XYZ file of C-alpha atoms in Angstrom:
612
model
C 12.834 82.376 39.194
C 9.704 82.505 36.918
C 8.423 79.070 35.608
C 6.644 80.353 32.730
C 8.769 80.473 29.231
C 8.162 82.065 26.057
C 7.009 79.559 23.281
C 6.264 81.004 19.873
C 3.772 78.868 17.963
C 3.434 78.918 14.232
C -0.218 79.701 13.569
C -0.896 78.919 10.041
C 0.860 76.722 7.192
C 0.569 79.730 5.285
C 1.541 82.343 7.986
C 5.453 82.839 8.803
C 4.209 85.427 12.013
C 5.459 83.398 15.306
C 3.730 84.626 18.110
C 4.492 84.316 21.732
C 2.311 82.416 24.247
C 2.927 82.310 27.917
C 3.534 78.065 28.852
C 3.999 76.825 32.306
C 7.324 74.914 32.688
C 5.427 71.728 34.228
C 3.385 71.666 31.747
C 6.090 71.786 29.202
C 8.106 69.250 30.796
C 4.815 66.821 31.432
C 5.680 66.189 27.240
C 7.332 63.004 27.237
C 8.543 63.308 24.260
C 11.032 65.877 26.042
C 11.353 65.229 28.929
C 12.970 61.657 27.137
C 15.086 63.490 25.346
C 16.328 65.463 28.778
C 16.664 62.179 30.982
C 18.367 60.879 28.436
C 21.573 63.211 29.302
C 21.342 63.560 32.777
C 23.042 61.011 35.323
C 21.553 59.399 38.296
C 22.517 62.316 40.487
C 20.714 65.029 38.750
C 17.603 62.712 38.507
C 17.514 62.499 42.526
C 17.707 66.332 42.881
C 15.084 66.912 40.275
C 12.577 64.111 42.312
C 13.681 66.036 45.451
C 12.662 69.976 44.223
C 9.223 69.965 44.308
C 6.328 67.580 44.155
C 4.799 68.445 40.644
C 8.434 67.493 39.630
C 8.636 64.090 41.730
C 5.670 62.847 39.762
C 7.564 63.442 35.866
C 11.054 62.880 37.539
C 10.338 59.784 39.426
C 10.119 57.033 36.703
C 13.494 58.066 34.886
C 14.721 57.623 38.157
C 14.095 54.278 39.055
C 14.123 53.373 35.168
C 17.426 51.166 35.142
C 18.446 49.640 38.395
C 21.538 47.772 38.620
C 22.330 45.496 41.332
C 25.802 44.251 42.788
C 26.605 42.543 45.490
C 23.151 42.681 47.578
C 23.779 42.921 51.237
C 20.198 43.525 51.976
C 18.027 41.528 49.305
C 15.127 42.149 51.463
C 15.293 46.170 51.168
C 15.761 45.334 47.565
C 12.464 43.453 46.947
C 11.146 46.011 48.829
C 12.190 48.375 46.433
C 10.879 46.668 42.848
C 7.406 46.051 44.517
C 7.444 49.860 45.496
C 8.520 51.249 42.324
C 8.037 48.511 39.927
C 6.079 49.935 37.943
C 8.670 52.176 36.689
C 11.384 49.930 36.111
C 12.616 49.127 31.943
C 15.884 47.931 32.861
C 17.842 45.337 35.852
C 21.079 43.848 35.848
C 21.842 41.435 38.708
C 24.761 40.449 39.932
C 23.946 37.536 41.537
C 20.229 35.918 40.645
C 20.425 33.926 44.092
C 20.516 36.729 46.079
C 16.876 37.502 45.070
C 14.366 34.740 45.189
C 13.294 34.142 41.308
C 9.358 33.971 42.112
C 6.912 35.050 39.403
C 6.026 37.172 42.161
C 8.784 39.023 41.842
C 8.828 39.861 38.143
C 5.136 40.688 38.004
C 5.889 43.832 40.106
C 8.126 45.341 37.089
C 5.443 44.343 34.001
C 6.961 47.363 32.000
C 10.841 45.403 32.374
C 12.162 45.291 28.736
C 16.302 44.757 29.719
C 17.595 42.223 31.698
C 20.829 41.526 32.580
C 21.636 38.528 34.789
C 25.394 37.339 35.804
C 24.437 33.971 38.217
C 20.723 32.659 36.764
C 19.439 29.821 39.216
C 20.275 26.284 38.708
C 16.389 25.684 38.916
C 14.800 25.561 34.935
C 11.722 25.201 35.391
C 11.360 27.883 37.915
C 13.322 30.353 36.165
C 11.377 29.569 33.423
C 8.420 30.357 34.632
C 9.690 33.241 36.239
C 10.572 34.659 32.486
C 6.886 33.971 31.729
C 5.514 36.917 34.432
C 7.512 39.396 31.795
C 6.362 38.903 28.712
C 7.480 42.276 27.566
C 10.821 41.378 27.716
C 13.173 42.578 24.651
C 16.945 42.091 25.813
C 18.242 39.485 28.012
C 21.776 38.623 28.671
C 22.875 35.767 30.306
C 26.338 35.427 31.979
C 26.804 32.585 34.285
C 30.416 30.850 35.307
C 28.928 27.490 35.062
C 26.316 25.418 33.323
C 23.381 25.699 34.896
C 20.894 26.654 32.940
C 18.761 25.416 29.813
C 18.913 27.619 27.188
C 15.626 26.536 25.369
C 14.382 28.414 28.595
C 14.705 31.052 26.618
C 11.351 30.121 23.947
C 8.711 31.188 26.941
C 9.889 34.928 25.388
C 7.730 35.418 22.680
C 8.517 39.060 22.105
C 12.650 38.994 22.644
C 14.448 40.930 20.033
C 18.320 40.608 21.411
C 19.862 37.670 23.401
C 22.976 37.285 24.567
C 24.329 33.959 25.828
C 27.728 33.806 27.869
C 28.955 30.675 29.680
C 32.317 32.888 30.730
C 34.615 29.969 31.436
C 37.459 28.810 30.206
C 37.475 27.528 25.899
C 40.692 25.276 26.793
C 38.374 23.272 29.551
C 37.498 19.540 28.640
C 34.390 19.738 30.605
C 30.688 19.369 28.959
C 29.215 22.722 30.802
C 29.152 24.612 28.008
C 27.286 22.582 25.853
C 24.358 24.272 23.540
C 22.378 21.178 21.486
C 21.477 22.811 17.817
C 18.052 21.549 18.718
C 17.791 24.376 21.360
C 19.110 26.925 19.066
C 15.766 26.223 16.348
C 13.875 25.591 19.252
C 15.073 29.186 20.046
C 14.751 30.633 16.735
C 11.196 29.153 15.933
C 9.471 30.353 19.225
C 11.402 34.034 19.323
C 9.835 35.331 16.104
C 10.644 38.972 16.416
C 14.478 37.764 17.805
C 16.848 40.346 15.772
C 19.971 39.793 17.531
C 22.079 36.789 18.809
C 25.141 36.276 20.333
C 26.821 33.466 21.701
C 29.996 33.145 23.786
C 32.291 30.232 25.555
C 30.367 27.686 24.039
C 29.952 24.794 22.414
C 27.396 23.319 20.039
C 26.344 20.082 20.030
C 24.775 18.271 16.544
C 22.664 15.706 19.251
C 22.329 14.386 22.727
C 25.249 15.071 25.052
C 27.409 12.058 24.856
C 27.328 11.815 28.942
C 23.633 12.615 29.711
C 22.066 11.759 26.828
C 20.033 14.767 26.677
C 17.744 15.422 23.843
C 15.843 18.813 24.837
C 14.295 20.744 22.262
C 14.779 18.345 19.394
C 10.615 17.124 19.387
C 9.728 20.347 18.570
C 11.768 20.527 15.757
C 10.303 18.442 13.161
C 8.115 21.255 11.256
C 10.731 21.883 8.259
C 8.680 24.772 6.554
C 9.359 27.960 9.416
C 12.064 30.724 8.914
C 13.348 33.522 11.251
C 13.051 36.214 8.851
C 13.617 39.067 11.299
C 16.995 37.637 13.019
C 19.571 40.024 10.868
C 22.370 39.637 13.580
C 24.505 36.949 14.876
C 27.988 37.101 16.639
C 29.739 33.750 17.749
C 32.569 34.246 20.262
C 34.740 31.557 21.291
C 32.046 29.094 19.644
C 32.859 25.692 18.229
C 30.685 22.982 16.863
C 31.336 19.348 17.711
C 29.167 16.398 15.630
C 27.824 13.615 18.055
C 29.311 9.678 18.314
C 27.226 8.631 15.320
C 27.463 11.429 13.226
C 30.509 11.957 10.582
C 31.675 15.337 8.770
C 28.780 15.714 6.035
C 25.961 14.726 8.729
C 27.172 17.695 10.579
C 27.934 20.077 7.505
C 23.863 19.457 6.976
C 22.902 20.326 10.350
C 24.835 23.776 10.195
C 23.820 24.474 6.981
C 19.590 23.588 8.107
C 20.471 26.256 10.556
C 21.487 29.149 8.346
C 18.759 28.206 6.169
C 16.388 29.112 8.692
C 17.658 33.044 9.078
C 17.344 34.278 5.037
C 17.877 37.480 6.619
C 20.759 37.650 8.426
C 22.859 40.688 7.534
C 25.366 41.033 10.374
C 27.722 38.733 11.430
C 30.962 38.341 13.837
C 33.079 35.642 14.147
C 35.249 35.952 17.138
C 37.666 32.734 18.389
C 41.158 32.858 20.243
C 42.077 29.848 18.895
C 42.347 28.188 15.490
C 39.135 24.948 16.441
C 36.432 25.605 14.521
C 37.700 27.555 11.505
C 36.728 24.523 9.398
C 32.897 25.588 10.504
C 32.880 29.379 10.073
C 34.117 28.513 6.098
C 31.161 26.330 6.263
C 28.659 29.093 8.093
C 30.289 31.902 5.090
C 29.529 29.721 2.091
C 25.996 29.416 3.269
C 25.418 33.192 3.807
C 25.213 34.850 0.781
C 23.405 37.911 1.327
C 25.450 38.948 4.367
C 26.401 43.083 4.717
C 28.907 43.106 7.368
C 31.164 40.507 7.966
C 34.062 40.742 10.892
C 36.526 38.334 11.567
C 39.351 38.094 14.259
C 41.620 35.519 14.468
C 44.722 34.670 16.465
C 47.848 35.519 14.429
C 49.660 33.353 12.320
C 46.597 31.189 12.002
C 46.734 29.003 8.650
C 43.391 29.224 8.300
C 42.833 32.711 7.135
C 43.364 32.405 3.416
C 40.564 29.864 3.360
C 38.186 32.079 4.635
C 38.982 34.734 2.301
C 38.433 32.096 -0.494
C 34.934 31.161 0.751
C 34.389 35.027 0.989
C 35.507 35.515 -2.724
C 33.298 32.487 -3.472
C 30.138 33.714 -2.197
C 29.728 36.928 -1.313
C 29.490 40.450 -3.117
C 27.072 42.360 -1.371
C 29.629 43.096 1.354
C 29.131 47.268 3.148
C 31.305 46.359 6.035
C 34.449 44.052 6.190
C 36.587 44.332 9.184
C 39.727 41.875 9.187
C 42.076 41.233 12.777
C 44.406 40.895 12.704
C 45.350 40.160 8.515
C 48.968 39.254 8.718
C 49.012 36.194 6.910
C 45.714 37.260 4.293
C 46.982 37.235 0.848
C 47.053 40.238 -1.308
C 45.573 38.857 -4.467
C 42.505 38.032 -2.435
C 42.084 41.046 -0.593
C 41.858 42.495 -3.833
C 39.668 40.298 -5.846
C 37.286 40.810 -2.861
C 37.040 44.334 -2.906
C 36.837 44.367 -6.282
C 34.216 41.996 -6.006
C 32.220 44.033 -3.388
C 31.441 47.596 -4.855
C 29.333 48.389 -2.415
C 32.145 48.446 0.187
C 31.100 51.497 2.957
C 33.225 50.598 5.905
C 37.133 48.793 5.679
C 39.003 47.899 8.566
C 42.389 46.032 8.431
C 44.594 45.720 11.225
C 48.466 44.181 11.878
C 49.038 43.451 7.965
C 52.314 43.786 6.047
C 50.365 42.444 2.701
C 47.742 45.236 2.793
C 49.318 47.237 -0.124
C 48.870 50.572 -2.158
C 47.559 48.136 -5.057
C 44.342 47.566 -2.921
C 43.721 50.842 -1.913
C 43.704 51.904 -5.656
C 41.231 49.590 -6.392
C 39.366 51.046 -3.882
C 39.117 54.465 -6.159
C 38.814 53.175 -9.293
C 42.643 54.148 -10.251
C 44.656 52.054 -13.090
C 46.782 49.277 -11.215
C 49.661 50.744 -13.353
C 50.018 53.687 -11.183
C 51.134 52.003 -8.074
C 54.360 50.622 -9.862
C 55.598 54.099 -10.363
C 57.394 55.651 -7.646
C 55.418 58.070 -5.309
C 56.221 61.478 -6.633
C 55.670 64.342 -4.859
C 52.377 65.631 -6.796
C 49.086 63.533 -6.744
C 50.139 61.573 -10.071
C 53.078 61.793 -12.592
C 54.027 64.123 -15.079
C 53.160 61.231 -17.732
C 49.953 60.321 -15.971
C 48.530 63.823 -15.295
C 45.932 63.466 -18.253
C 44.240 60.837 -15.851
C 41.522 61.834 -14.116
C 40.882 59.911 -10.759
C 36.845 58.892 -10.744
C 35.420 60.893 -7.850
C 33.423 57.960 -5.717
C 31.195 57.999 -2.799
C 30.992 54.492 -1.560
C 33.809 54.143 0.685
C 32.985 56.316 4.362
C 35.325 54.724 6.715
C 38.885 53.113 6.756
C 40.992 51.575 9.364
C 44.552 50.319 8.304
C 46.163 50.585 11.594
C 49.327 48.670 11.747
C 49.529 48.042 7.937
C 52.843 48.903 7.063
C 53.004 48.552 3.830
C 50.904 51.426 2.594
C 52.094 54.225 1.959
C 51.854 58.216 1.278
C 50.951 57.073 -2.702
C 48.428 54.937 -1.630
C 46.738 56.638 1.169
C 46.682 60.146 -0.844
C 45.246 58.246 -3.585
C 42.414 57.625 -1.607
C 41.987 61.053 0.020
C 41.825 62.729 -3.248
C 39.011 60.281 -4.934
C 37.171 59.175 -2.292
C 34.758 61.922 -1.754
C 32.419 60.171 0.726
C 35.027 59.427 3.157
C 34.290 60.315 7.006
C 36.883 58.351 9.285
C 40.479 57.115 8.266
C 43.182 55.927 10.442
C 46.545 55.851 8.800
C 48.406 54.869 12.520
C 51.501 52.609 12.524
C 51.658 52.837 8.494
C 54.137 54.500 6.213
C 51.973 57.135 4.817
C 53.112 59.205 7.753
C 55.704 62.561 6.220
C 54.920 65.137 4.705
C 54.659 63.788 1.449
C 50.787 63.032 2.315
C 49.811 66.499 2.768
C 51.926 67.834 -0.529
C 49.928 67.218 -3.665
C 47.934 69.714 -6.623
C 45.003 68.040 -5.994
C 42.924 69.333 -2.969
C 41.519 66.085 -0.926
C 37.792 64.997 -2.450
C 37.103 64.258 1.676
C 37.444 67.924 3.354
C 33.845 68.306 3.250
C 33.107 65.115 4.772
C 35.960 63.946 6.952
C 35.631 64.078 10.510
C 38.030 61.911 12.244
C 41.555 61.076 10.933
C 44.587 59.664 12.969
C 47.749 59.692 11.943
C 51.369 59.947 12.676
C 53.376 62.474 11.486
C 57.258 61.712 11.118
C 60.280 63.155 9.692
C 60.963 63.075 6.073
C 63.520 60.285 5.971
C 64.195 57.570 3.984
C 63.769 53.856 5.243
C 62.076 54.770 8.655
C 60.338 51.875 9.864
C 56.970 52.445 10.514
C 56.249 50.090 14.129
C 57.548 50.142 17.236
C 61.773 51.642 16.215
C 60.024 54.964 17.158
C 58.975 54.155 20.569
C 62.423 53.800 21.923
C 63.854 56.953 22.967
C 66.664 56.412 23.057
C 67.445 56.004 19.462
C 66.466 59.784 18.786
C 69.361 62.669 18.152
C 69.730 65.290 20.476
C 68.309 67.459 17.408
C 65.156 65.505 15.671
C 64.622 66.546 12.322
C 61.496 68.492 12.386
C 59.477 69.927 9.247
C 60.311 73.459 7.871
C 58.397 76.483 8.504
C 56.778 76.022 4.962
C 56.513 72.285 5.204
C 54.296 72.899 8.895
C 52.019 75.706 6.219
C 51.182 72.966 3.868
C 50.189 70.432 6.508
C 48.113 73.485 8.329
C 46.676 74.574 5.495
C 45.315 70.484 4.283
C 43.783 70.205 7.456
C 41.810 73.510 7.685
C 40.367 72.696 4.464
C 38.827 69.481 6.276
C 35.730 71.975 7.331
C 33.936 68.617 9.041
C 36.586 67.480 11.000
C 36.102 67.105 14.918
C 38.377 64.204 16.194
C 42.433 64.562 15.065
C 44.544 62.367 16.646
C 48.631 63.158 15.726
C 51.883 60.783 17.104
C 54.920 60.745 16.034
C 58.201 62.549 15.978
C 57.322 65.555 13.695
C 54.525 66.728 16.010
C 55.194 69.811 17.532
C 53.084 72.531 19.209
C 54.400 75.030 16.360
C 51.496 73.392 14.562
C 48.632 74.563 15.867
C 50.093 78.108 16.550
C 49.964 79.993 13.442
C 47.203 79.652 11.877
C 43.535 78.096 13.491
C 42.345 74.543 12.854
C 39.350 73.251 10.950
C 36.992 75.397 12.989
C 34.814 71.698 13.984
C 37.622 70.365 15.584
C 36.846 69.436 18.912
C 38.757 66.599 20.315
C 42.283 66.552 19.990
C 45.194 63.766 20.704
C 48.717 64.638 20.794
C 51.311 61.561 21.644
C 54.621 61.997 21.316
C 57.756 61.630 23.532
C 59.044 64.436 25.583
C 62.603 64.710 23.884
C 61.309 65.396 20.748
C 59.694 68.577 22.180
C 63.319 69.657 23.062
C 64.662 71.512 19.959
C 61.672 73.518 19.485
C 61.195 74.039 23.881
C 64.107 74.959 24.759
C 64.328 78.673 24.654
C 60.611 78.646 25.865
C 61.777 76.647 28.961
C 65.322 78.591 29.610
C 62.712 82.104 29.980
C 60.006 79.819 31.857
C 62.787 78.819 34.459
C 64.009 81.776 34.874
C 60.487 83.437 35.699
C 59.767 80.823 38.288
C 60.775 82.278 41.727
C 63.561 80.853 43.521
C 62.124 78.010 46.077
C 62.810 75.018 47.953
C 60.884 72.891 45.410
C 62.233 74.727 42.714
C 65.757 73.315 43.703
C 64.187 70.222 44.152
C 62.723 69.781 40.901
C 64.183 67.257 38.391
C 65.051 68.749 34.679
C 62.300 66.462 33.163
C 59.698 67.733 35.393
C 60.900 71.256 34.932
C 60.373 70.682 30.964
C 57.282 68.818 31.620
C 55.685 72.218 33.699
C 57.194 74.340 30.420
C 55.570 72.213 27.989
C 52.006 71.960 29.765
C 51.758 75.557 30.342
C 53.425 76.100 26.709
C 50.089 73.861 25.374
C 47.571 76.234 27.701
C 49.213 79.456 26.014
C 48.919 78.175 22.572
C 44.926 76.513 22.709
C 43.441 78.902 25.374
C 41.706 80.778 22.996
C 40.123 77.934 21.184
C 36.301 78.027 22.186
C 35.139 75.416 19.911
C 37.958 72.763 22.022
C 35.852 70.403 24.699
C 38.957 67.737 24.701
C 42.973 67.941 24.768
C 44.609 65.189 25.354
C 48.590 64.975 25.580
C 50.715 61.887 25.927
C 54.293 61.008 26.526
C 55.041 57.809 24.387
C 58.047 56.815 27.271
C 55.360 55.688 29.817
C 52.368 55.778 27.345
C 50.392 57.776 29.814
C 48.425 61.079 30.021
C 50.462 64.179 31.019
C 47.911 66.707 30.682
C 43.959 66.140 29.537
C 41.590 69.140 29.497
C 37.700 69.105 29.176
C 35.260 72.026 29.150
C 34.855 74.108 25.988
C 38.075 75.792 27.116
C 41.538 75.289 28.656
């Protein structure tokens, strides 16, 4: 095999003649700007062969190799050390399991000066050490911290001048009374005034503390605090997980409203933010934290169900915020309508929606969404786009709105959600799952979908035109279905066929439901993008339409002992799987096929490769 390739090389600016020149493949690949790229694909495995072919390759190979090194459970930490003073040099990246396994000596991190990840799940107990250990790597950009017990200082943290993302886990248990997981607000400005360039911080399993601990009296960090003029302008992202905030013994409610609002004053920047808790302490706080954030893009909450608190939080969200790109809401049971809307409405420049588990989420919202008269969603859903009455009204095309996630809402339906398919012209990901916009009233229409060119995941289900079918969990149990399941017409199957070719973008399509069938996808070819597909749907309601395919696949098998043997389920479960290879062999463009069976919610049959 020659290693000399072909590159053409454009001569001149003004010149469109591309002429060959002989270049020697190591001297190609000695580019690191490719050979990045390459690594950057290829697993561990591949990067050990490469180091092992030849030794012009073992010297570019060699540092993508030992590049990230992740440590479990060491059983020889001595063959370890060995290893990062060896090849140290070409380390970016450790995560250890256990931190006492290894001895923490400055030594030890001054053999990897290029480390810029670290991941550690046991830190030492000892904070001055380890602190000084964190000082032999002051290259250091991401550090997470996992630990299953307090025992380490988190203003250990400052000695990292040049962090950009921090993550702090105590991983223990939110219900415990214990103190363990105690972070003093001092430590957090100490924090954010010595990690200048920090842009991302997240906190989990803890709890902040206004002052000293009430049992050790600790006051670390606090004296170097008293500077009131320096901001963290480049922090832009902060997630709280499980995080509540508790005032000390001589502090009341206002004292500690100050303190929390000092600390958002001191990140003007902060775009991103999560809020994250199991339980329903320290909701009182996060309406505190979103009236002080004004300027924030994307906001996510989740919150454990039925919690009392949620309509709160949409009020301080109404109240102070209207620059909103991302709002992601889970679950929003009890979120009321009127202030879902008002906040859209509120928040043109809305890119990304996600709503999850909510029976308020309504059409009405979604035609906000498009710029559509509220009148329209009192009508009944016809089967065009709009009525007779109302087909002088011209939906405004708009090009804000790029993804949306109503899984679970069950209150929109085929109006609403066609509404949005037809304006929305921007629109790349929608997931219409467990909602009633799920017949073939969706696909019908005059108007052709503002999306097709843009659109490249959707997930849906796909159910039988009938009238009061409950759109959660009545269609999981199989044993409510007919012997003969209502399935679409021939023409009714064209129409659906022919809206999704038209979606020329789309890659991922994810179907469930009763109405799926394999008839589908045999007439006519898909969107010719589509490359990951996800079919889940119960075996019995492949039975009308299998049937006669199975009778003439039984009676081609040959007559054996474990053809006698087989069950009648596993007999249709062979027709069906070989039915799907007959009917998507020939797709080329295919790299995924993935088929469920909703009675066990489990894969049957998954296929990867470019074909089947």
């Amino acid at each position: 095999m020659s290693n000399r390739l072909h590159v053409y090389i454009l001569h001149s600016q003004h010149s469109q003649e591309m002429i060959p020149h002989k270049v020697s493949l190591d001297d190609l690949l000695a580019l690191p700007e490719l050979t990045d790229i390459i690594a950057a694909h290829l697993p561990l495995g591949t990067r050990e062969v490469l180091v092992q072919t030849c030794r012009a390759w073992k010297f570019i190979w060699t540092p993508y190799l030992y590049e990230t090194i992740r440590f479990g459970e060491l059983k020889c930490p001595s063959l370890c050390e060995s290893m990062l003073y060896t090849y140290g040099h070409h380390v970016k990246s450790i995560n250890l399991w256990s931190f006492r396994q290894l001895n923490p000596s400055p030594r030890l991190f001054s053999a990897v000066p290029n480390l810029t990840s670290l991941v550690l799940q046991s830190p030492p107990r000892l904070k001055q050490e380890f602190q000084i250990s964190l000082e032999a790597v002051p290259r250091l950009k991401s550090l997470t911290f996992t630990s299953a017990e307090h025992c380490t200082s988190f203003s250990v943290v400052a000695s990292l001048a040049g962090l950009e993302c921090l993550k702090w886990n105590y991983a223990r248990s939110f219900t415990s009374e214990v103190s363990d997981g105690q972070l003093l607000i001092a430590e957090i400005l100490h924090v954010l005034k010595s990690c200048r360039r920090l842009k991302q911080l997240h906190l989990e399993n803890t709890i902040v503390v206004d002052q000293e601990s009430p049992d050790t009296g600790d006051t670390r960090g606090q004296e170097d605090n008293k500077d009131d003029s320096w901001e963290n302008s480049t922090l832009v992202e902060m997630s709280l997980r499980n995080t509540s905030f508790q005032h000390g013994r001589h502090q009341d409610q206002t004292e500690h409203s100050a303190l929390l609002s000092g600390v958002m004053e001191r990140i003007p920047n902060l775009f991103t933010l999560m809020l994250d808790q199991h339980t329903g302490s320290g909701i009182r706080d996060w309406i505190h934290l979103l009236e002080h954030t004004p300027h924030l893009g994307q906001l996510t909450l989740i919150l454990p169900e039925n919690s009392y608190h949620q309509p709160l939080l949409l009020k301080a969200i109404l109240q102070s915020h209207s620059k909103l790109e991302t709002l992601k809401i889970h679950p929003g049971e009890n979120y009321p309508q009127e202030l879902l809307h008002e906040i859209m409405m509120k928040n043109p420049r809305l890119q990304i929606i996600s709503v999850n588990k909510s029976s308020v989420f309504e059409d009405n919202t979604l035609l906000s969404l498009c710029g559509m008269p509220k009148s329209l969603s009192t009508l009944p859903n016809p089967t065009p786009s709009f009525p007779s009455s109302q087909k002088s009204i011209q939906p405004i095309l708009t090009y804000t709105l790029r993804s949306l996630n109503l899984n679970a809402c069950a209150s929109v339906t085929c109006h609403g959600a066609r509404a949005i398919l037809e304006t929305c012209a921007g629109l790349e990901s929608l997931d219409l799952c467990r909602t009633s916009a799920n017949s073939i009233e969706l696909f019908e229409g005059e108007r052709p979908w503002a999306c097709q060119k843009t659109l490249y995941k959707l997930s849906m289900d796909l159910r039988p035109r009938t009238q009061n079918y409950a759109p959660y969990n009545a269609w999981w149990d199989l044993h409510s279905y007919s012997s003969n399941p209502p399935y679409y017409s021939t023409e009714e199957e064209a129409t659906i066929r022919s809206r999704l070719y038209a979606c020329k973008a789309l890659q991922q399509l994810t179907l469930t439901g009763r109405a799926v069938t394999i008839s589908l996808f045999e007439s006519e070819p898909l969107p010719p993008r589509l490359q990951f597909i996800e079919l889940l749907f119960p075996l019995p309601a492949l039975t009308g339409q299998t049937k006669l395919y199975m009778d003439e696949y039984q009676s081609s098998r040959a007559p054996s002992t474990s053809s006698v043997q087989s069950t009648k389920s596993a007999i249709r479960k062979e027709a069906v799987i070989e039915r799907i290879n007959d009917v998507f062999s020939d797709w080329e463009q295919l790299k995924v096929l993935t088929w469920k069976s909703t009675k066990h919610h489990k894969m049957l049959a998954s296929v990867k490769g470019t074909r089947w």
